[in-house]
Short mmCIF file of C-alpha atoms (C1' of nucleotides) in Angstrom, two decimals:
data_model
loop_
_atom_site.label_atom_id
_atom_site.label_comp_id
_atom_site.label_asym_id
_atom_site.label_seq_id
_atom_site.Cartn_x
_atom_site.Cartn_y
_atom_site.Cartn_z
CA MET T 1 -2.22 -42.71 42.13
CA ASP T 2 0.58 -45.07 41.19
CA ARG T 3 2.49 -45.86 44.34
CA PRO T 4 5.84 -47.67 44.50
CA GLY T 5 5.69 -51.11 46.11
CA ARG T 6 9.26 -51.07 47.31
CA LEU T 7 11.06 -48.95 44.76
CA THR T 8 9.55 -48.11 41.39
CA GLY T 9 11.25 -46.12 38.65
CA ASP T 10 14.41 -44.22 39.60
CA HIS T 11 13.26 -43.11 43.05
CA SER T 12 14.77 -44.85 46.01
CA THR T 13 12.35 -43.48 48.57
CA ARG T 14 8.67 -42.65 48.70
CA SER T 15 9.37 -39.07 49.79
CA ALA T 16 11.71 -38.53 46.83
CA TRP T 17 9.03 -39.88 44.54
CA VAL T 18 6.40 -37.57 46.03
CA ALA T 19 8.76 -34.57 45.91
CA ASP T 20 9.62 -35.26 42.29
CA ASP T 21 5.98 -35.61 41.31
CA LEU T 22 5.06 -32.36 43.05
CA ARG T 23 8.07 -30.60 41.52
CA ARG T 24 6.98 -31.68 38.05
CA GLN T 25 3.44 -30.41 38.69
CA LEU T 26 4.80 -27.10 40.00
CA GLU T 27 6.91 -26.70 36.86
CA ASP T 28 3.94 -27.64 34.68
CA GLY T 29 1.94 -24.83 36.22
CA VAL T 30 -0.62 -27.01 38.00
CA TRP T 31 -0.21 -24.59 40.92
CA PRO T 32 0.70 -21.15 39.59
CA PRO T 33 2.91 -18.95 41.80
CA GLY T 34 1.04 -17.77 44.86
CA THR T 35 -1.60 -20.50 44.90
CA ARG T 36 -1.99 -22.89 47.81
CA LEU T 37 -1.23 -26.58 47.49
CA PRO T 38 -3.56 -29.19 49.01
CA GLY T 39 -3.11 -29.71 52.76
CA GLU T 40 -0.71 -32.29 54.11
CA VAL T 41 -3.44 -34.72 55.17
CA ARG T 42 -5.01 -34.47 51.73
CA LEU T 43 -1.67 -35.03 49.99
CA ALA T 44 -1.00 -38.03 52.22
CA GLU T 45 -4.30 -39.58 51.15
CA THR T 46 -3.68 -38.76 47.49
CA TYR T 47 -0.24 -40.35 47.41
CA GLY T 48 -1.10 -43.15 49.81
CA VAL T 49 1.72 -42.37 52.22
CA SER T 50 1.90 -41.11 55.78
CA ARG T 51 1.85 -37.45 56.62
CA ALA T 52 5.47 -37.61 57.80
CA THR T 53 6.53 -38.71 54.33
CA ILE T 54 4.63 -35.81 52.77
CA ARG T 55 6.34 -33.43 55.16
CA THR T 56 9.76 -34.78 54.19
CA ALA T 57 8.91 -34.19 50.53
CA LEU T 58 7.61 -30.67 51.21
CA ARG T 59 10.74 -29.77 53.18
CA SER T 60 12.80 -30.84 50.18
CA LEU T 61 10.78 -28.57 47.88
CA GLU T 62 11.01 -25.68 50.34
CA SER T 63 14.78 -26.04 50.66
CA ARG T 64 15.01 -25.65 46.91
CA GLY T 65 12.83 -22.55 47.07
CA LEU T 66 9.91 -24.01 45.11
CA THR T 67 7.40 -23.66 47.94
CA ALA T 68 6.95 -21.63 51.11
CA THR T 69 4.99 -22.94 54.08
CA ARG T 70 3.26 -21.05 56.85
CA HIS T 71 1.85 -22.49 60.03
CA GLY T 72 -1.93 -22.45 60.13
CA SER T 73 -2.24 -21.19 56.59
CA GLY T 74 -0.77 -23.64 54.10
CA THR T 75 1.95 -24.43 51.58
CA TYR T 76 2.23 -22.08 48.62
CA ALA T 77 3.91 -22.30 45.23
CA THR T 78 6.61 -19.66 44.79
CA GLY T 79 7.35 -20.06 41.09
CA ALA T 80 10.99 -19.27 41.91
CA GLY T 81 12.47 -22.62 41.00
CA SER T 82 13.62 -21.95 37.47
CA GLY T 83 15.52 -18.78 38.31
CA ILE T 84 18.00 -20.37 40.68
CA HIS T 85 21.42 -20.73 39.13
CA ALA T 86 24.29 -21.47 41.48
CA ASP T 87 22.82 -22.25 44.88
CA LEU T 88 25.18 -21.02 47.56
CA ARG T 89 23.66 -23.26 50.19
CA HIS T 90 24.72 -26.42 48.44
CA LEU T 91 28.37 -27.42 48.24
CA ASP T 92 29.43 -28.61 44.82
CA SER T 93 32.53 -28.72 42.69
CA MET T 94 32.74 -25.78 40.31
CA THR T 95 32.61 -28.03 37.26
CA ALA T 96 29.43 -29.65 38.57
CA THR T 97 27.94 -26.21 39.20
CA ILE T 98 28.74 -25.07 35.66
CA ARG T 99 27.29 -28.28 34.26
CA ARG T 100 24.12 -27.82 36.28
CA VAL T 101 23.40 -24.44 34.69
CA GLY T 102 23.56 -26.13 31.28
CA ALA T 103 27.04 -25.09 30.17
CA VAL T 104 30.10 -27.13 29.26
CA PRO T 105 32.88 -26.68 31.82
CA SER T 106 36.58 -26.62 30.99
CA MET T 107 39.68 -25.41 32.76
CA SER T 108 43.35 -24.79 32.31
CA TYR T 109 46.05 -24.79 34.95
CA ARG T 110 48.62 -22.03 35.18
CA ARG T 111 50.35 -23.48 38.21
CA ARG T 112 50.56 -26.94 39.84
CA GLU T 113 53.28 -27.15 42.44
CA LEU T 114 54.25 -28.90 45.66
CA VAL T 115 55.67 -26.28 48.00
CA PRO T 116 56.20 -25.70 51.73
CA ALA T 117 53.20 -23.97 53.31
CA ASP T 118 53.53 -20.32 54.22
CA ALA T 119 52.07 -19.02 57.47
CA GLU T 120 48.66 -18.10 56.03
CA GLN T 121 48.23 -21.40 54.20
CA ALA T 122 49.27 -23.34 57.30
CA ARG T 123 46.78 -21.42 59.43
CA HIS T 124 43.86 -22.11 57.10
CA LEU T 125 44.67 -25.82 56.81
CA GLY T 126 45.72 -26.44 60.39
CA LEU T 127 49.28 -27.35 59.40
CA ALA T 128 52.72 -26.24 60.54
CA GLU T 129 54.57 -23.68 58.46
CA GLY T 130 56.77 -25.52 55.96
CA ASP T 131 54.53 -28.61 55.71
CA ARG T 132 54.06 -29.79 52.14
CA VAL T 133 51.05 -28.38 50.26
CA LEU T 134 49.88 -28.53 46.66
CA VAL T 135 49.29 -25.08 45.21
CA THR T 136 47.27 -24.68 42.02
CA GLU T 137 46.06 -21.76 39.96
CA ARG T 138 43.34 -22.42 37.41
CA GLU T 139 41.16 -20.61 34.94
CA LEU T 140 37.57 -21.90 34.75
CA ARG T 141 35.49 -21.64 31.64
CA ALA T 142 31.83 -22.26 30.84
CA ASP T 143 31.21 -22.82 27.12
CA ASP T 144 34.75 -21.48 26.44
CA THR T 145 34.04 -18.19 28.25
CA THR T 146 36.23 -17.45 31.25
CA VAL T 147 34.02 -17.30 34.33
CA ALA T 148 36.49 -17.56 37.20
CA PHE T 149 40.07 -17.77 38.41
CA SER T 150 40.77 -20.08 41.30
CA TYR T 151 43.71 -20.17 43.71
CA ASP T 152 43.70 -23.44 45.60
CA VAL T 153 45.84 -24.98 48.32
CA LEU T 154 45.56 -28.69 49.15
CA SER T 155 46.92 -30.14 52.37
CA GLY T 156 49.85 -32.50 51.73
CA THR T 157 48.65 -34.80 54.50
CA VAL T 158 45.96 -36.24 52.23
CA LEU T 159 48.10 -36.50 49.09
CA PRO T 160 50.11 -39.59 48.08
CA ASP T 161 53.89 -39.23 48.35
CA ASP T 162 54.43 -40.04 44.69
CA LEU T 163 51.99 -37.43 43.36
CA ALA T 164 53.14 -35.85 40.10
CA PRO T 165 51.68 -32.33 40.18
CA ALA T 166 52.09 -31.79 36.45
CA THR T 167 49.62 -34.57 35.69
CA ILE T 168 46.74 -33.00 37.63
CA GLU T 169 43.64 -32.36 35.56
CA GLY T 170 40.04 -31.47 36.20
CA SER T 171 38.18 -30.70 39.38
CA LEU T 172 39.71 -30.37 42.81
CA TYR T 173 37.04 -32.64 44.24
CA GLU T 174 37.78 -35.33 41.67
CA LEU T 175 41.44 -35.30 42.68
CA LEU T 176 40.51 -35.60 46.34
CA MET T 177 38.08 -38.40 45.53
CA THR T 178 40.80 -40.43 43.79
CA VAL T 179 42.95 -40.28 46.92
CA GLY T 180 40.01 -41.38 49.08
CA VAL T 181 39.12 -38.00 50.60
CA ASP T 182 35.43 -37.10 50.81
CA VAL T 183 34.70 -33.40 51.31
CA ALA T 184 31.62 -33.18 53.52
CA TRP T 185 31.27 -29.49 54.22
CA ALA T 186 32.93 -26.12 53.83
CA THR T 187 32.91 -22.77 55.54
CA ALA T 188 32.55 -20.05 52.95
CA GLU T 189 32.93 -16.29 53.01
CA VAL T 190 31.53 -14.08 50.29
CA HIS T 191 33.54 -11.02 49.31
CA ALA T 192 33.89 -8.52 46.50
CA ALA T 193 37.28 -7.92 44.95
CA ALA T 194 38.94 -5.96 42.18
CA GLY T 195 42.47 -5.28 40.97
CA GLU T 196 45.28 -6.16 38.62
CA ARG T 197 46.57 -8.93 40.87
CA ILE T 198 43.53 -11.11 40.23
CA GLY T 199 43.59 -13.50 37.32
CA TRP T 200 45.63 -13.51 34.12
CA GLY T 201 45.27 -13.48 30.35
CA ASP T 202 42.38 -11.86 28.53
CA ARG T 203 40.11 -10.09 30.98
CA PRO T 204 38.57 -6.65 31.43
CA ALA T 205 41.04 -4.19 32.96
CA ASP T 206 38.42 -2.89 35.40
CA ALA T 207 37.03 -6.31 36.24
CA VAL T 208 35.14 -6.80 39.50
CA TYR T 209 34.90 -10.24 41.09
CA VAL T 210 32.74 -12.11 43.56
CA LEU T 211 35.22 -13.95 45.76
CA LEU T 212 34.29 -17.21 47.42
CA ASP T 213 36.85 -17.92 50.13
CA GLN T 214 36.35 -21.46 51.35
CA VAL T 215 37.93 -24.04 53.61
CA HIS T 216 36.86 -27.54 52.64
CA ARG T 217 36.69 -30.22 55.31
CA THR T 218 36.10 -33.90 55.78
CA ILE T 219 33.27 -35.07 57.99
CA ASP T 220 35.57 -35.15 61.03
CA GLY T 221 36.52 -31.49 60.58
CA HIS T 222 39.93 -32.08 59.05
CA ALA T 223 40.77 -29.19 56.65
CA VAL T 224 41.86 -30.60 53.30
CA ALA T 225 41.75 -27.59 51.01
CA TRP T 226 41.64 -23.81 51.04
CA SER T 227 40.28 -22.23 47.90
CA ARG T 228 39.83 -18.65 46.79
CA THR T 229 37.73 -18.51 43.64
CA TYR T 230 37.22 -15.17 41.88
CA TYR T 231 34.08 -15.16 39.74
CA LEU T 232 34.01 -12.49 37.05
CA GLU T 233 31.02 -10.28 37.83
CA GLY T 234 28.21 -10.69 35.32
CA ARG T 235 29.32 -14.03 33.90
CA PHE T 236 27.87 -16.18 36.62
CA ARG T 237 24.78 -15.80 38.75
CA PHE T 238 24.71 -16.67 42.42
CA SER T 239 21.11 -16.93 43.45
CA LEU T 240 19.39 -18.20 46.49
CA VAL T 241 16.00 -18.23 48.09
CA ARG T 242 16.07 -16.89 51.61
CA THR T 243 13.27 -17.72 54.03
CA ARG T 244 12.47 -16.41 57.48
CA MET F 1 18.23 -35.38 82.65
CA ASP F 2 15.70 -32.68 83.42
CA ARG F 3 12.88 -33.04 80.95
CA PRO F 4 10.06 -30.56 80.41
CA GLY F 5 6.64 -31.89 81.40
CA ARG F 6 4.71 -29.77 78.93
CA LEU F 7 6.85 -26.71 78.58
CA THR F 8 9.60 -25.84 81.01
CA GLY F 9 11.83 -22.78 80.91
CA ASP F 10 11.82 -20.65 77.76
CA HIS F 11 11.59 -23.52 75.29
CA SER F 12 8.26 -24.12 73.68
CA THR F 13 9.12 -27.53 72.25
CA ARG F 14 11.14 -30.53 73.33
CA SER F 15 13.25 -30.48 70.19
CA ALA F 16 14.15 -26.80 70.76
CA TRP F 17 15.12 -27.66 74.30
CA VAL F 18 17.30 -30.55 73.14
CA ALA F 19 18.86 -28.45 70.34
CA ASP F 20 19.65 -25.65 72.76
CA ASP F 21 21.19 -28.01 75.30
CA LEU F 22 23.36 -29.63 72.64
CA ARG F 23 24.34 -26.23 71.22
CA ARG F 24 25.47 -25.09 74.65
CA GLN F 25 27.54 -28.25 75.09
CA LEU F 26 29.08 -27.80 71.65
CA GLU F 27 30.05 -24.23 72.53
CA ASP F 28 31.41 -25.36 75.89
CA GLY F 29 33.72 -27.77 74.10
CA VAL F 30 32.14 -30.98 75.41
CA TRP F 31 32.59 -32.27 71.85
CA PRO F 32 35.62 -30.61 70.27
CA PRO F 33 35.54 -30.05 66.49
CA GLY F 34 35.78 -33.32 64.62
CA THR F 35 34.58 -35.58 67.42
CA ARG F 36 31.49 -37.73 67.10
CA LEU F 37 28.38 -37.08 69.13
CA PRO F 38 26.48 -39.97 70.73
CA GLY F 39 24.17 -41.87 68.38
CA GLU F 40 20.57 -40.83 67.93
CA VAL F 41 19.18 -43.77 69.93
CA ARG F 42 21.55 -42.98 72.77
CA LEU F 43 20.62 -39.28 72.71
CA ALA F 44 16.92 -40.19 72.71
CA GLU F 45 17.44 -42.28 75.86
CA THR F 46 19.54 -39.56 77.50
CA TYR F 47 16.98 -36.83 76.92
CA GLY F 48 13.95 -39.08 77.40
CA VAL F 49 12.40 -38.19 74.04
CA SER F 50 11.73 -40.11 70.86
CA ARG F 51 14.32 -40.50 68.14
CA ALA F 52 12.24 -38.30 65.80
CA THR F 53 12.54 -35.43 68.27
CA ILE F 54 16.32 -35.91 68.46
CA ARG F 55 16.49 -35.86 64.67
CA THR F 56 14.54 -32.59 64.55
CA ALA F 57 17.01 -31.06 67.00
CA LEU F 58 20.03 -32.36 65.06
CA ARG F 59 18.66 -30.97 61.79
CA SER F 60 18.39 -27.57 63.46
CA LEU F 61 22.03 -27.75 64.56
CA GLU F 62 23.13 -28.90 61.12
CA SER F 63 21.27 -26.08 59.38
CA ARG F 64 23.21 -23.65 61.55
CA GLY F 65 26.47 -25.35 60.59
CA LEU F 66 27.28 -26.60 64.09
CA THR F 67 27.23 -30.28 63.16
CA ALA F 68 27.59 -32.44 60.08
CA THR F 69 25.92 -35.83 59.77
CA ARG F 70 26.87 -38.78 57.61
CA HIS F 71 24.76 -41.88 57.01
CA GLY F 72 26.18 -44.97 58.64
CA SER F 73 28.93 -43.06 60.39
CA GLY F 74 27.55 -40.51 62.81
CA THR F 75 27.03 -36.87 63.70
CA TYR F 76 30.16 -34.78 64.13
CA ALA F 77 30.90 -31.42 65.74
CA THR F 78 32.20 -28.88 63.24
CA GLY F 79 33.31 -26.11 65.57
CA ALA F 80 32.18 -23.65 62.90
CA GLY F 81 29.34 -22.06 64.83
CA SER F 82 31.08 -19.04 66.28
CA GLY F 83 32.54 -17.87 62.96
CA ILE F 84 29.25 -17.35 61.21
CA HIS F 85 28.38 -13.71 60.91
CA ALA F 86 25.64 -12.83 58.43
CA ASP F 87 24.03 -16.07 57.34
CA LEU F 88 22.90 -15.72 53.74
CA ARG F 89 20.48 -18.61 54.03
CA HIS F 90 18.32 -16.86 56.58
CA LEU F 91 16.23 -13.85 55.63
CA ASP F 92 16.41 -11.02 58.11
CA SER F 93 16.14 -7.27 58.15
CA MET F 94 19.51 -5.56 57.91
CA THR F 95 19.16 -3.95 61.31
CA ALA F 96 18.43 -7.35 62.87
CA THR F 97 21.48 -8.79 61.10
CA ILE F 98 23.72 -6.02 62.41
CA ARG F 99 22.32 -6.48 65.91
CA ARG F 100 22.96 -10.20 65.74
CA VAL F 101 26.69 -9.70 65.13
CA GLY F 102 26.84 -7.63 68.31
CA ALA F 103 26.85 -4.14 66.85
CA VAL F 104 24.46 -1.19 67.27
CA PRO F 105 22.61 -0.42 64.03
CA SER F 106 21.64 3.02 62.87
CA MET F 107 20.65 4.52 59.55
CA SER F 108 19.96 7.78 57.79
CA TYR F 109 17.74 8.38 54.80
CA ARG F 110 18.90 10.41 51.82
CA ARG F 111 15.69 9.95 49.90
CA ARG F 112 12.09 9.02 50.75
CA GLU F 113 9.71 9.66 47.89
CA LEU F 114 6.47 8.46 46.35
CA VAL F 115 6.98 8.33 42.58
CA PRO F 116 5.53 6.56 39.52
CA ALA F 117 7.34 3.28 38.86
CA ASP F 118 9.76 3.16 35.94
CA ALA F 119 9.86 0.12 33.67
CA GLU F 120 12.53 -1.74 35.66
CA GLN F 121 10.87 -1.13 39.01
CA ALA F 122 7.50 -2.21 37.62
CA ARG F 123 9.03 -5.41 36.22
CA HIS F 124 10.63 -6.40 39.53
CA LEU F 125 7.46 -5.72 41.52
CA GLY F 126 4.93 -7.05 39.03
CA LEU F 127 3.32 -3.63 38.59
CA ALA F 128 2.42 -1.49 35.61
CA GLU F 129 4.71 1.35 34.63
CA GLY F 130 3.53 4.51 36.35
CA ASP F 131 2.02 2.73 39.37
CA ARG F 132 2.86 4.42 42.65
CA VAL F 133 5.99 3.17 44.45
CA LEU F 134 7.96 4.37 47.47
CA VAL F 135 11.63 4.89 46.67
CA THR F 136 14.15 5.19 49.48
CA GLU F 137 17.91 5.56 49.68
CA ARG F 138 19.55 4.82 53.02
CA GLU F 139 22.96 4.61 54.60
CA LEU F 140 23.35 1.79 57.12
CA ARG F 141 25.79 1.96 60.00
CA ALA F 142 27.03 -0.53 62.57
CA ASP F 143 28.52 1.16 65.65
CA ASP F 144 28.57 4.43 63.68
CA THR F 145 30.65 2.95 60.86
CA THR F 146 29.05 2.96 57.42
CA VAL F 147 28.59 -0.63 56.30
CA ALA F 148 26.15 -0.35 53.42
CA PHE F 149 24.08 1.80 51.10
CA SER F 150 20.63 0.55 50.23
CA TYR F 151 18.36 1.49 47.33
CA ASP F 152 14.86 0.22 48.01
CA VAL F 153 11.58 0.28 46.13
CA LEU F 154 8.31 -0.59 47.89
CA SER F 155 5.16 -1.47 46.00
CA GLY F 156 2.46 1.15 46.45
CA THR F 157 -0.22 -1.54 46.53
CA VAL F 158 0.67 -2.40 50.13
CA LEU F 159 1.08 1.18 51.38
CA PRO F 160 -1.68 3.27 52.96
CA ASP F 161 -2.93 6.13 50.81
CA ASP F 162 -2.13 8.70 53.47
CA LEU F 163 1.49 7.64 53.95
CA ALA F 164 3.82 10.58 54.63
CA PRO F 165 7.16 9.50 53.18
CA ALA F 166 9.16 12.07 55.15
CA THR F 167 8.19 10.40 58.44
CA ILE F 168 9.64 7.01 57.55
CA GLU F 169 12.28 5.76 59.96
CA GLY F 170 14.05 2.51 60.67
CA SER F 171 13.93 -0.82 58.96
CA LEU F 172 12.05 -1.60 55.80
CA TYR F 173 10.58 -4.69 57.42
CA GLU F 174 9.32 -2.68 60.37
CA LEU F 175 7.51 -0.33 58.00
CA LEU F 176 5.95 -3.26 56.17
CA MET F 177 4.96 -4.85 59.48
CA THR F 178 3.10 -1.71 60.58
CA VAL F 179 0.98 -1.83 57.43
CA GLY F 180 0.22 -5.53 57.99
CA VAL F 181 2.57 -7.00 55.39
CA ASP F 182 4.58 -10.06 56.42
CA VAL F 183 7.61 -10.79 54.24
CA ALA F 184 7.94 -14.57 54.05
CA TRP F 185 10.73 -15.12 51.56
CA ALA F 186 12.99 -13.42 49.07
CA THR F 187 14.91 -14.31 45.97
CA ALA F 188 18.42 -12.95 46.25
CA GLU F 189 21.29 -12.54 43.83
CA VAL F 190 24.84 -11.96 44.96
CA HIS F 191 26.99 -9.63 42.87
CA ALA F 192 30.16 -7.58 43.11
CA ALA F 193 30.08 -3.90 42.22
CA ALA F 194 32.29 -0.85 42.14
CA GLY F 195 32.05 2.72 40.92
CA GLU F 196 31.36 6.35 41.69
CA ARG F 197 27.62 5.93 41.26
CA ILE F 198 27.30 3.79 44.37
CA GLY F 199 26.68 5.44 47.70
CA TRP F 200 27.38 8.98 48.88
CA GLY F 201 29.25 10.93 51.53
CA ASP F 202 32.47 9.73 53.10
CA ARG F 203 33.64 6.54 51.49
CA PRO F 204 36.79 5.19 49.86
CA ALA F 205 37.13 6.36 46.25
CA ASP F 206 38.07 2.87 45.06
CA ALA F 207 35.44 1.11 47.17
CA VAL F 208 34.27 -2.34 46.16
CA TYR F 209 30.86 -3.64 47.25
CA VAL F 210 29.04 -6.91 47.72
CA LEU F 211 25.63 -6.29 46.19
CA LEU F 212 22.59 -8.16 47.45
CA ASP F 213 19.81 -7.74 44.89
CA GLN F 214 16.59 -9.01 46.42
CA VAL F 215 12.89 -9.18 45.70
CA HIS F 216 10.91 -9.62 48.90
CA ARG F 217 7.61 -11.44 48.79
CA THR F 218 4.63 -12.34 50.93
CA ILE F 219 3.73 -15.98 51.45
CA ASP F 220 1.44 -15.92 48.41
CA GLY F 221 4.24 -14.75 46.11
CA HIS F 222 3.18 -11.12 45.92
CA ALA F 223 6.28 -8.91 45.41
CA VAL F 224 6.27 -6.11 47.97
CA ALA F 225 9.78 -4.72 47.76
CA TRP F 226 12.86 -4.67 45.57
CA SER F 227 16.08 -3.83 47.34
CA ARG F 228 19.63 -3.38 46.19
CA THR F 229 21.98 -3.21 49.15
CA TYR F 230 25.65 -2.44 48.58
CA TYR F 231 27.83 -3.70 51.44
CA LEU F 232 31.24 -2.06 51.67
CA GLU F 233 33.78 -4.83 51.22
CA GLY F 234 35.66 -5.61 54.41
CA ARG F 235 33.20 -4.01 56.81
CA PHE F 236 30.78 -6.88 56.94
CA ARG F 237 31.30 -10.61 56.72
CA PHE F 238 28.95 -12.87 54.83
CA SER F 239 29.64 -16.39 55.95
CA LEU F 240 27.85 -19.63 55.46
CA VAL F 241 28.38 -23.30 55.95
CA ARG F 242 27.81 -25.29 52.78
CA THR F 243 27.10 -28.99 52.94
CA ARG F 244 26.89 -31.63 50.26
"C1'" DG M 1 28.03 -58.24 61.73
"C1'" DA M 2 27.35 -54.48 64.78
"C1'" DG M 3 26.21 -49.83 64.94
"C1'" DT M 4 25.00 -45.77 62.65
"C1'" DG M 5 21.77 -42.67 60.35
"C1'" DG M 6 17.61 -42.69 56.72
"C1'" DT M 7 12.90 -43.72 55.90
"C1'" DC M 8 8.30 -44.78 57.11
"C1'" DT M 9 3.93 -45.66 59.63
"C1'" DA M 10 -0.43 -44.57 62.40
"C1'" DG M 11 -2.04 -42.04 65.49
"C1'" DA M 12 -2.26 -38.13 68.78
"C1'" DC M 13 -2.34 -33.49 70.47
"C1'" DC M 14 -0.98 -28.57 70.04
"C1'" DA M 15 -0.54 -23.78 67.96
"C1'" DC M 16 -1.70 -20.75 64.44
"C1'" DG M 17 -4.84 -18.39 60.70
"C1'" DC M 18 -8.84 -17.03 59.29
"C1'" DG M 19 -13.43 -16.32 58.64
"C1'" DG J 1 -14.70 -23.23 65.26
"C1'" DC J 2 -12.45 -25.48 61.85
"C1'" DG J 3 -8.66 -26.38 58.89
"C1'" DT J 4 -3.91 -25.75 58.58
"C1'" DG J 5 0.80 -26.91 59.65
"C1'" DG J 6 4.05 -28.08 63.98
"C1'" DT J 7 5.39 -31.44 67.29
"C1'" DC J 8 5.74 -35.87 69.24
"C1'" DT J 9 5.55 -40.95 70.11
"C1'" DA J 10 6.85 -46.07 69.64
"C1'" DG J 11 8.15 -49.11 66.83
"C1'" DA J 12 9.79 -51.08 62.44
"C1'" DC J 13 12.83 -51.93 58.62
"C1'" DC J 14 16.40 -50.40 55.33
"C1'" DA J 15 21.06 -48.56 53.73
"C1'" DC J 16 25.47 -47.26 54.77
"C1'" DT J 17 30.11 -47.45 57.33
"C1'" DC J 18 33.57 -49.62 59.44
"C1'" DC J 19 35.87 -53.09 61.87
#
DNA sequence: GAGTGGTCTAGACCACGCG
DNA sequence: GCGTGGTCTAGACCACTCC
């Protein structure tokens, strides 16, 4: 087995290298769904790493739903990997999510405005009513098909004073990145929604939406954005592997 | 710091004991949202355990959304713990989920029948068309309020031949447990749905539902159940913490 | 550069499952 | 009873953040 001296190829760590090799073998059908992988001690010998490193790699596969592990029995291939589209557990920009499912993302803004926060916006972002916020309304497309409408509110405290709202393009996270804000985590609520008030332009009259209501935060818990994204039912698949 | 010799109190492992102690302190406001916890080395000294044990405990807190960790910077309290209702990442029976949010679950069956599988049911469960399956339709209540309608299909391969469908009560997982089947993981899709065809009895005419479409599997990948559960929008909160 | 988390090792013992 | 994964240790070095 070819083992990296310090760092070989594009893998920075041994566990990432092991995980990637196992992932490739799982996808190639070396272990069909339901079959048991070699034990951890055996894998450690095979790859020439410690058992802890193997366990790190296996946890990574399990978190992506490719394997399931049971105490005293073994680690099994699930064969579920390819079916996962938008993983709800992992926080990503919408454009990155669309790109990851193999489509070309695009978007157009209907509204980009600096306004005083109303009571609800202030509550979500931990601001005082009347504080400056950036309000945007966007249509998101994957391969030129509308997949979602997003209503976003960015806290003015993280935005530069000379921001020109009309020049804003692209992803919300990209904008935040350019002003030095790193979104580390978000609390999300999943809802269903329907009605005339949602979205604009060409869309089914009886459209039903999956609503992702999220507050995005920096590592220190500071709320920087509140987003409500309405995904047109049927045009986007939210999948996840749930384990006990 | 009181440290367990082998196993003290109700905690079977040191890391569980550490995680529980930290969780209690987080809930008690010892570290308000956004503040940094002591470093891992410091925590290891405080609790008298190795750093690896501390890291196991911190990962457990992070997976529950109570903390967020960033390389080179530290581990921070999120303050998000109390808001999480039904965690989509964790697979649980619906009755257990309802119980966990502090409500009393109950349910009533509209249909419990052994029938030959149709093409769609057979496809989801990996059976042949015409194979025996148990089809159920249930209404789920929390504190006597209807929260969901569930359409479930159980594979006949795991059911005893002398099963009397009319006697079935309670949770799907409980039934599977009694016949020796342990559900280890499930692939889930999140959708939005609306329409007259969903549910029965007293319910809003214009009701919108969050649909959880799940295939439940044993550790070896064998599909044992296909469930479509329609949660009435607004009566149940699906929350999760997403991290990058 | 000091302090933080991330990775890794080598070895040990424990708890579970399964025949 | 034996093989499996689960936990734990003590120590090392690396990568990142932030002053």
